[in-house]
XYZ file of C-alpha atoms in Angstrom:
625
model
C 11.689 19.174 6.284
C 8.838 16.711 6.764
C 6.378 19.515 7.511
C 7.041 20.934 4.053
C 6.904 17.588 2.203
C 10.479 18.050 1.062
C 10.624 14.560 -0.466
C 8.494 15.941 -3.296
C 9.932 18.079 -6.066
C 8.605 21.630 -6.429
C 5.425 21.848 -8.484
C 6.464 23.664 -11.648
C 3.971 25.108 -14.109
C 1.142 23.775 -11.962
C -1.389 26.331 -13.124
C -0.674 25.704 -16.802
C -0.725 21.950 -16.398
C -3.926 22.022 -14.343
C -5.603 24.131 -17.007
C -4.626 21.592 -19.650
C -5.990 18.691 -17.598
C -9.223 20.543 -16.919
C -9.614 21.142 -20.646
C -8.972 17.483 -21.378
C -11.580 16.454 -18.817
C -14.103 18.831 -20.366
C -13.381 17.345 -23.802
C -13.688 13.802 -22.502
C -10.023 12.971 -23.041
C -8.804 13.443 -19.458
C -7.565 10.394 -17.628
C -6.376 9.277 -14.213
C -2.665 9.327 -15.070
C -2.890 13.013 -15.978
C -4.385 13.744 -12.549
C -1.776 11.545 -10.847
C 1.045 13.446 -12.566
C -0.293 16.761 -11.241
C -0.197 15.472 -7.664
C 3.476 14.467 -7.733
C 4.745 17.952 -6.934
C 4.871 19.770 -3.595
C 1.459 21.479 -3.587
C 0.274 24.155 -1.202
C -3.210 24.307 0.272
C -4.585 26.417 -2.557
C -3.160 24.118 -5.236
C -4.552 21.064 -3.464
C -7.984 22.659 -3.487
C -7.729 23.380 -7.202
C -6.622 19.837 -7.938
C -9.477 18.442 -5.839
C -11.847 20.423 -8.039
C -10.381 18.744 -11.113
C -10.792 15.339 -9.463
C -14.444 16.084 -8.768
C -14.951 17.137 -12.392
C -13.326 13.953 -13.612
C -15.395 11.722 -11.319
C -18.551 13.508 -12.499
C -17.848 12.375 -16.075
C -18.461 8.749 -15.013
C -15.327 7.726 -16.884
C -14.566 4.017 -16.836
C -12.289 3.031 -13.934
C -8.604 3.329 -14.802
C -5.474 2.154 -13.010
C -6.119 4.137 -9.831
C -8.141 2.701 -6.929
C -11.473 4.387 -6.150
C -12.589 5.337 -2.626
C -15.575 7.229 -1.247
C -14.426 8.625 2.108
C -16.592 10.170 4.834
C -14.930 12.642 7.216
C -16.228 13.782 10.586
C -14.481 15.350 13.535
C -13.885 18.356 15.719
C -13.873 21.913 14.488
C -13.617 23.139 10.919
C -12.590 20.400 8.513
C -13.638 22.051 5.280
C -10.060 22.835 4.250
C -8.865 19.321 5.002
C -11.383 17.441 2.875
C -10.281 18.695 -0.591
C -6.638 18.384 0.451
C -7.204 14.680 1.153
C -8.894 14.196 -2.229
C -5.956 15.794 -4.051
C -3.237 14.104 -1.975
C -4.810 10.685 -2.538
C -3.866 10.956 -6.224
C -0.198 10.914 -5.209
C -0.864 7.488 -3.681
C -2.740 6.217 -6.764
C -6.231 6.625 -5.338
C -9.185 8.598 -6.706
C -10.941 9.743 -3.529
C -14.351 11.326 -3.314
C -14.541 12.962 0.113
C -17.885 13.519 1.819
C -17.752 15.814 4.846
C -20.089 15.757 7.816
C -21.892 18.833 9.124
C -19.989 21.222 11.385
C -20.429 20.323 15.057
C -22.515 17.233 14.216
C -19.957 14.450 14.275
C -21.880 12.260 16.720
C -25.222 12.747 14.979
C -23.667 12.062 11.567
C -22.088 8.877 12.876
C -24.908 7.272 14.837
C -27.964 8.282 12.767
C -28.460 5.657 10.034
C -30.379 8.207 7.990
C -27.786 10.987 8.173
C -26.518 12.375 4.895
C -23.086 10.949 5.685
C -24.288 7.438 6.538
C -26.378 7.274 3.356
C -23.598 8.543 1.071
C -22.380 5.094 0.018
C -19.085 5.286 1.879
C -16.211 2.874 1.425
C -14.201 4.316 4.321
C -14.694 6.829 7.093
C -12.260 9.052 8.994
C -12.867 10.316 12.536
C -10.602 13.275 13.387
C -11.215 14.562 16.911
C -9.585 17.125 19.167
C -8.887 16.831 22.889
C -10.821 20.081 23.457
C -14.090 18.499 22.260
C -13.618 15.209 24.100
C -13.690 16.566 27.646
C -9.939 16.122 27.989
C -9.024 19.802 28.016
C -8.503 20.173 31.764
C -6.862 18.288 34.595
C -9.192 15.729 36.139
C -9.439 14.430 39.712
C -10.841 11.200 38.241
C -8.952 10.844 34.956
C -10.020 7.241 34.415
C -13.659 8.279 34.137
C -12.820 11.118 31.754
C -10.851 8.817 29.466
C -13.618 6.197 29.631
C -16.170 8.811 28.612
C -14.024 10.009 25.715
C -13.416 6.425 24.575
C -17.141 5.706 24.746
C -17.817 8.738 22.564
C -15.269 7.676 19.958
C -16.477 4.072 20.148
C -20.060 5.087 19.445
C -18.916 6.977 16.354
C -16.838 4.017 15.189
C -19.687 1.558 15.631
C -22.154 3.852 13.878
C -19.928 4.488 10.879
C -18.806 0.868 10.629
C -22.390 -0.063 9.758
C -22.260 2.167 6.676
C -18.602 2.280 5.663
C -18.035 -1.245 4.411
C -14.285 -0.803 4.122
C -13.677 0.215 7.699
C -13.242 3.252 9.927
C -10.011 5.189 10.295
C -9.471 7.086 13.542
C -6.841 9.766 14.020
C -4.943 9.730 17.289
C -5.465 12.760 19.498
C -2.747 15.426 19.476
C -1.871 16.523 23.028
C -1.688 20.215 23.927
C 1.597 22.045 23.850
C 1.078 23.755 27.226
C 2.222 21.685 30.251
C 0.303 22.047 33.512
C 2.812 20.315 35.772
C 5.829 20.555 33.502
C 7.677 17.272 33.082
C 5.412 15.796 35.753
C 2.566 15.794 33.181
C 3.863 12.409 32.044
C 3.603 11.076 35.617
C 0.323 12.553 36.850
C -2.590 10.594 35.275
C -4.931 13.543 35.707
C -2.915 15.847 33.460
C -4.323 16.577 30.021
C -1.243 15.092 28.355
C -1.607 11.844 30.332
C -5.325 11.581 29.566
C -4.676 12.048 25.861
C -1.920 9.417 25.996
C -4.311 6.998 27.725
C -6.982 7.508 25.073
C -4.449 7.069 22.272
C -3.332 3.799 23.877
C -6.949 2.595 23.701
C -7.114 3.536 20.031
C -3.966 1.529 19.392
C -5.575 -1.463 21.118
C -8.642 -1.102 18.879
C -6.414 -1.006 15.811
C -4.597 -4.120 17.019
C -7.988 -5.825 17.370
C -8.971 -4.680 13.829
C -11.822 -2.542 15.121
C -10.336 0.539 13.471
C -7.492 1.633 11.208
C -5.206 3.994 13.093
C -3.960 7.254 11.563
C -1.269 8.405 13.962
C -1.655 12.152 13.681
C -0.244 12.613 17.196
C 3.044 11.164 15.907
C 2.937 13.494 12.909
C 2.433 16.477 15.225
C 5.437 15.292 17.201
C 7.515 15.229 14.001
C 6.938 18.892 13.347
C 6.643 19.989 16.996
C 3.519 20.728 19.022
C 4.408 24.416 19.173
C 4.187 24.591 15.394
C 1.200 22.234 15.178
C -1.182 24.081 17.460
C -2.359 27.544 16.454
C -4.384 28.878 19.367
C -5.551 31.896 17.414
C -6.947 29.756 14.564
C -8.747 27.523 17.067
C -10.361 30.437 18.917
C -11.345 32.332 15.775
C -12.206 29.588 13.272
C -12.008 26.292 15.161
C -9.237 25.107 12.877
C -7.740 22.195 14.832
C -4.141 22.922 13.760
C -2.012 25.324 11.741
C -3.479 25.362 8.205
C 0.039 25.447 6.751
C 0.310 21.820 7.897
C -2.820 20.624 6.092
C -0.794 19.311 3.081
C 1.177 17.082 5.470
C -1.954 15.991 7.359
C -3.740 15.208 4.088
C -0.800 13.207 2.755
C -0.674 11.076 5.928
C -4.414 10.349 5.662
C -4.021 9.626 1.949
C -1.131 7.195 2.443
C -3.241 5.338 5.038
C -6.103 5.076 2.539
C -3.566 3.717 0.054
C -2.460 1.095 2.563
C -6.080 0.021 3.087
C -6.563 -0.136 -0.685
C -3.261 -1.913 -1.308
C -1.568 0.738 -3.440
C 1.498 1.230 -1.247
C 4.928 0.536 -2.741
C 6.602 -2.883 -2.526
C 10.210 -2.442 -3.532
C 13.070 -0.081 -2.642
C 15.595 0.238 -5.469
C 18.964 1.510 -4.335
C 21.715 3.308 -6.165
C 25.179 2.421 -4.814
C 27.958 5.059 -5.051
C 27.240 7.925 -2.623
C 23.886 6.367 -1.769
C 24.798 3.150 0.064
C 28.370 4.197 0.736
C 30.412 7.366 0.427
C 32.663 7.545 -2.620
C 32.902 5.619 -5.872
C 33.786 1.976 -5.584
C 35.363 1.881 -9.055
C 37.744 4.736 -8.195
C 38.215 4.540 -4.424
C 38.262 0.773 -3.992
C 36.732 -1.137 -1.115
C 39.221 0.371 1.340
C 38.516 3.904 0.225
C 34.741 4.147 0.452
C 33.152 5.756 3.531
C 31.105 3.238 5.489
C 30.941 2.191 9.133
C 31.781 3.486 12.564
C 34.567 5.957 13.144
C 33.474 8.859 10.941
C 30.272 10.872 10.683
C 30.083 10.199 6.963
C 30.651 6.483 7.358
C 28.015 6.246 10.094
C 25.491 8.118 7.937
C 25.804 5.548 5.146
C 25.728 2.743 7.698
C 22.392 4.135 8.929
C 21.038 4.126 5.370
C 21.909 0.456 4.972
C 20.409 -0.399 8.353
C 17.220 1.377 7.304
C 17.107 -0.668 4.084
C 17.712 -3.859 6.022
C 14.927 -2.942 8.441
C 12.546 -2.430 5.538
C 13.518 -5.795 4.121
C 12.840 -7.449 7.462
C 9.276 -6.111 7.323
C 8.792 -7.431 3.785
C 9.941 -4.658 1.460
C 11.845 -6.042 -1.525
C 15.312 -4.581 -2.079
C 16.893 -4.117 -5.499
C 20.018 -2.416 -6.831
C 20.191 -0.161 -9.885
C 23.667 1.269 -10.412
C 25.861 2.569 -13.186
C 28.834 0.329 -12.556
C 30.521 -2.796 -13.784
C 28.645 -5.662 -12.189
C 31.677 -7.336 -10.648
C 32.945 -4.029 -9.245
C 29.548 -3.085 -7.812
C 29.371 -6.343 -5.881
C 32.776 -5.961 -4.180
C 31.573 -4.052 -1.068
C 28.734 -6.560 -0.563
C 31.295 -9.358 -0.494
C 34.404 -7.803 1.001
C 33.600 -4.743 3.116
C 33.476 -5.782 6.796
C 30.965 -3.065 7.767
C 28.328 -3.765 5.076
C 25.052 -4.766 6.785
C 23.561 -5.423 3.355
C 24.695 -8.568 1.568
C 23.997 -9.835 -1.929
C 21.532 -12.309 -0.434
C 19.350 -9.368 0.647
C 19.005 -8.060 -2.910
C 16.232 -9.616 -4.999
C 17.340 -7.988 -8.270
C 20.867 -6.666 -8.792
C 21.348 -4.576 -11.946
C 24.696 -2.874 -12.399
C 25.670 -1.790 -15.905
C 26.210 1.365 -17.928
C 22.700 1.566 -19.348
C 20.263 4.285 -18.398
C 18.480 3.783 -15.111
C 14.977 4.273 -16.489
C 15.469 1.227 -18.706
C 17.069 -0.753 -15.897
C 14.184 0.017 -13.534
C 11.778 -1.470 -16.045
C 13.966 -4.569 -16.191
C 13.940 -4.821 -12.392
C 10.153 -4.552 -12.240
C 9.872 -7.198 -14.941
C 12.302 -9.545 -13.195
C 10.340 -9.244 -9.947
C 6.950 -9.513 -11.658
C 5.735 -6.265 -10.125
C 4.581 -2.998 -11.653
C 6.653 0.152 -11.958
C 4.181 1.732 -9.544
C 5.553 -0.630 -6.881
C 9.058 0.876 -7.021
C 10.724 3.587 -4.930
C 14.100 4.678 -6.303
C 16.701 6.168 -3.932
C 19.565 7.956 -5.677
C 21.835 10.780 -4.552
C 22.256 12.100 -8.090
C 19.675 14.785 -9.018
C 20.292 14.214 -12.728
C 19.469 10.531 -12.429
C 16.384 11.325 -10.322
C 15.134 13.783 -12.908
C 15.688 11.340 -15.755
C 13.784 8.579 -13.985
C 10.908 10.928 -13.100
C 10.652 12.008 -16.708
C 10.898 8.542 -18.231
C 9.153 6.483 -15.506
C 6.580 8.683 -13.759
C 5.057 5.651 -12.050
C 8.271 5.146 -10.061
C 8.384 7.130 -6.803
C 11.634 9.117 -6.655
C 12.096 11.050 -3.408
C 14.046 14.269 -3.406
C 16.914 13.885 -0.937
C 19.051 16.560 0.725
C 22.813 16.808 0.218
C 23.491 15.320 3.657
C 23.124 11.503 3.520
C 22.432 11.502 7.266
C 18.938 12.720 6.372
C 18.168 10.046 3.757
C 16.427 7.679 6.223
C 14.269 10.473 7.625
C 13.140 11.686 4.227
C 12.505 8.191 2.826
C 10.604 6.817 5.802
C 8.797 10.083 6.491
C 7.426 10.085 2.951
C 5.225 7.092 3.776
C 5.869 5.067 0.626
C 5.644 1.814 2.584
C 2.717 2.628 4.883
C 1.103 -0.459 6.455
C -2.169 -1.160 8.219
C -1.358 -4.786 8.998
C 1.729 -6.929 9.454
C 1.884 -10.718 9.231
C 4.462 -13.456 8.908
C 3.823 -13.421 5.155
C 5.191 -9.895 5.075
C 8.342 -10.939 6.924
C 8.908 -13.724 4.389
C 8.161 -11.799 1.216
C 11.689 -10.643 0.384
C 13.041 -14.178 0.812
C 10.255 -15.499 -1.415
C 11.243 -13.197 -4.266
C 14.849 -14.311 -3.990
C 13.856 -17.981 -3.889
C 11.757 -17.405 -6.979
C 14.841 -16.218 -8.826
C 16.594 -19.445 -7.828
C 13.612 -21.451 -9.127
C 13.860 -19.645 -12.457
C 17.515 -20.555 -12.736
C 16.745 -24.147 -11.845
C 13.969 -24.299 -14.463
C 16.501 -23.757 -17.209
C 18.216 -27.040 -16.451
C 15.321 -29.407 -17.136
C 12.221 -29.987 -19.254
C 9.005 -28.499 -17.889
C 7.382 -31.785 -16.859
C 10.522 -32.952 -15.134
C 11.058 -29.538 -13.611
C 7.575 -29.378 -12.084
C 7.838 -32.915 -10.780
C 11.194 -32.151 -9.222
C 9.816 -29.204 -7.252
C 8.015 -31.456 -4.752
C 5.129 -28.997 -4.603
C 2.469 -29.129 -1.902
C -0.625 -26.956 -2.310
C -2.694 -26.240 0.796
C -6.266 -25.148 -0.022
C -8.601 -24.021 2.744
C -11.391 -21.489 3.409
C -10.749 -17.940 4.566
C -10.017 -17.693 8.274
C -9.337 -15.004 10.836
C -5.656 -15.867 11.114
C -4.968 -15.055 7.467
C -7.676 -12.423 6.980
C -5.280 -9.493 6.821
C -3.089 -11.209 4.210
C -6.135 -12.191 2.134
C -7.345 -8.587 2.135
C -3.853 -7.423 1.267
C -3.703 -9.719 -1.774
C -7.204 -8.768 -2.904
C -6.232 -5.120 -2.881
C -2.737 -5.446 -4.320
C -3.052 -8.060 -7.066
C -3.554 -6.577 -10.489
C -2.120 -8.733 -13.261
C -3.515 -12.197 -12.510
C -6.845 -10.941 -11.217
C -9.931 -11.885 -13.237
C -12.291 -9.220 -11.874
C -10.071 -6.862 -9.813
C -12.838 -6.560 -7.258
C -11.442 -4.993 -4.083
C -12.561 -6.016 -0.605
C -11.331 -4.521 2.632
C -10.443 -6.615 5.652
C -13.909 -5.992 7.112
C -15.517 -7.202 3.895
C -13.262 -10.260 3.835
C -14.494 -11.056 7.352
C -18.077 -10.871 6.056
C -17.236 -13.218 3.164
C -15.562 -15.568 5.627
C -18.779 -15.838 7.674
C -21.159 -16.055 4.712
C -22.266 -19.674 4.045
C -23.442 -18.615 0.594
C -19.806 -18.072 -0.444
C -17.121 -20.608 -1.226
C -13.843 -19.004 -0.180
C -10.390 -20.386 -0.821
C -6.906 -19.390 0.225
C -4.095 -21.343 -1.395
C -0.542 -21.727 -0.132
C 2.260 -23.436 -2.001
C 5.502 -24.895 -0.747
C 8.234 -26.566 -2.776
C 11.787 -27.759 -2.445
C 13.053 -24.180 -2.324
C 10.802 -23.043 0.475
C 7.404 -21.559 1.240
C 5.858 -19.428 -1.497
C 3.277 -18.169 0.996
C -0.320 -17.490 0.038
C -0.411 -17.517 -3.746
C -4.108 -17.468 -4.627
C -7.444 -16.195 -3.299
C -10.822 -17.241 -4.676
C -14.422 -16.290 -3.897
C -17.310 -18.180 -5.511
C -21.040 -17.538 -5.123
C -22.603 -20.868 -4.121
C -26.079 -19.844 -5.352
C -25.021 -19.319 -8.969
C -21.577 -20.945 -8.852
C -20.157 -17.840 -10.468
C -16.528 -17.070 -9.664
C -16.564 -13.628 -8.074
C -12.839 -13.298 -7.412
C -9.868 -15.275 -8.663
C -6.414 -13.895 -8.226
C -3.027 -15.561 -8.199
C 0.558 -14.589 -7.653
C 2.473 -14.237 -10.896
C 5.408 -15.869 -9.106
C 3.780 -19.282 -9.586
C 2.707 -18.964 -13.209
C 3.401 -22.099 -15.180
C 3.187 -24.311 -12.084
C -0.336 -25.584 -13.042
C -1.828 -23.999 -9.936
C -4.726 -22.672 -12.045
C -5.724 -26.267 -12.789
C -5.441 -27.226 -9.117
C -7.711 -24.371 -8.105
C -10.278 -25.187 -10.785
C -10.343 -28.832 -9.751
C -11.115 -27.769 -6.179
C -13.905 -25.390 -7.255
C -15.423 -28.003 -9.579
C -15.440 -30.629 -6.832
C -17.206 -28.239 -4.450
C -19.734 -27.294 -7.125
C -20.545 -30.924 -7.857
C -20.988 -31.561 -4.141
C -23.372 -28.584 -4.092
C -25.466 -30.003 -6.926
C -24.280 -27.624 -9.624
C -24.081 -28.593 -13.278
C -21.858 -25.748 -14.444
C -19.473 -23.017 -13.345
C -19.573 -19.424 -14.565
C -16.447 -17.320 -14.945
C -16.304 -13.595 -15.627
C -13.402 -11.547 -16.905
C -13.556 -7.809 -16.204
C -10.745 -6.089 -18.141
C -8.585 -3.517 -16.404
C -5.471 -1.651 -17.392
C -3.269 -4.329 -15.846
C -5.010 -7.706 -16.181
C -4.771 -8.342 -19.924
C -2.601 -11.396 -19.230
C -5.659 -13.309 -17.969
C -8.079 -12.321 -20.756
C -7.925 -15.891 -22.087
C -7.691 -17.586 -18.686
C -11.066 -19.311 -18.700
C -10.700 -20.423 -22.311
C -7.379 -22.110 -21.505
C -9.083 -24.041 -18.710
C -11.838 -25.386 -20.975
C -14.586 -22.835 -20.376
C -16.716 -21.811 -23.365
C -17.362 -18.116 -23.916
C -21.067 -17.293 -23.749
C -20.979 -13.498 -24.118
C -18.671 -10.533 -24.598
C -16.011 -9.406 -27.031
C -12.232 -9.362 -26.905
C -11.016 -6.403 -24.874
C -14.326 -6.094 -23.028
C -16.132 -7.951 -20.276
C -16.569 -11.607 -21.143
C -18.605 -14.386 -19.492
C -17.605 -18.041 -19.625
C -19.255 -21.376 -18.778
C -17.826 -24.756 -17.865
C -20.196 -27.743 -18.028
C -19.183 -29.999 -15.165
C -20.419 -33.076 -17.012
C -17.602 -32.531 -19.506
C -14.921 -31.719 -16.959
C -12.382 -34.190 -15.637
C -9.868 -33.178 -13.005
C -6.307 -33.511 -14.379
C -3.308 -35.279 -12.913
C -1.247 -32.585 -11.246
C 2.471 -32.360 -10.382
C 1.760 -31.556 -6.748
C 0.200 -32.935 -3.603
C -3.019 -31.242 -2.497
C -3.799 -30.690 1.178
C -7.520 -29.981 1.549
C -8.046 -27.907 4.694
C -11.792 -27.396 4.278
């Protein structure tokens, strides 16, 4: 199931559609969404190669950046990787990334990595992937001194990581090593440290430690091989004849796992799981069967299957994924199981947006995205009904809609195996995110009971402003890569680049947190300013706090720092993107004067500090600098 990417619908009319997109690219009318749409189907290796060719043609046109993230990825490793590279480029589209993949020379992984003048190191990489095989790491036989063998293999991988890290500003991804299928001792392989399986496990444990220490980004290919079975993964004939490291039929899966990891680094993973109700969260129809008649809970296979689905959803929420409901039901009827069924793990309090009516689901999904202030490309929609899935795919192609089998017991496997919510970091902010969205809904309701001045004053807001630091580095990088709407320049920086900004005295960096009477809003703004020119390089803010005068608080802090640094003016720049039109007039609203640019294009703004006076604000500022 997972090996064949069964969460994707079959790719129909691929050849015809690809031909049309190629023609559009040649005519200069092709765009990123057309390429994205082609990648949504279940593509075989040949189709992935064809789509990668179209991506390369599109990139060669130097078209202006669209809604998809851009990445230049270097790939080195063991054996023949030539079939994998185009598959990664094509699969990345599915995760809203335009990837240009640069492969190293065959058999030259170490030279490509450590030579600063190698073609790979000088290719302008954003990211690099190291994909090695136990047979080229000296781990292909039992060792009397396994510790030394693992140390030597780790040193080899470490040298590659350190070499590539100097040229791939966004970081280095390392694939875990897949163990062999053949046991030497049988079950005792897991006990004897000199067995090949134990040596591979020891090396993979080191890689996990490096990922924990932020030295690398881990791509757990060993786990993927375990999903499908080592017997299917390894193809001894292909290795001996062509040095293909695994069965080529599994390249689409391998490429998708690499692509979803790139997406997590670039911040294009999904944020919200939208759930249908009848026959998705419970068996049966609540309106017909009543709360006593639906299948849910222990005591029956069917009831346990739906219980597992809810526990999966709750687990996702506990790691920060927002939950929403989109159901064709009367609202009061749809809520009955949440309130009255004793075996419901999910409660209404877990749902950030609850939409139950008789309207079409495509329209309701747009309403949910709007209510949560997130894009449609942040949503994953789980529904048992193939008609509803097809309608949403047709009307809302940005929404991810997994195909699911008839047996609900397999829903968790298909949803989690699809990698919609891939992560490369996890912080307390992530744990709190779902609660923050719910609290925001309560704030909105409260706002309707008072005038704006009185409302803001009543919130008891406290804004904490401090420089970037190592503790919050992962969250800062996450926001920089995920924020689209309130983002003046949409410049993307990886965690490694954020660390460089953090240490650079020529940069003023700011992370802003906001608390109020309803709770902690978490980190709501990130700013980078060049101290030499006092130009604002990056300014992004959570849309959840719009209207709270946080923009004015941030500007007051920047202006004070600039005055302390001897500046007479600040410069702001707006770089338009597909999603940030809402901040086109941001600098003008704050008193900046436009000095160049036209509406709809890049504009540059200036604020004379002699004319600027910091306003009275409805919040207390904690300056952590």
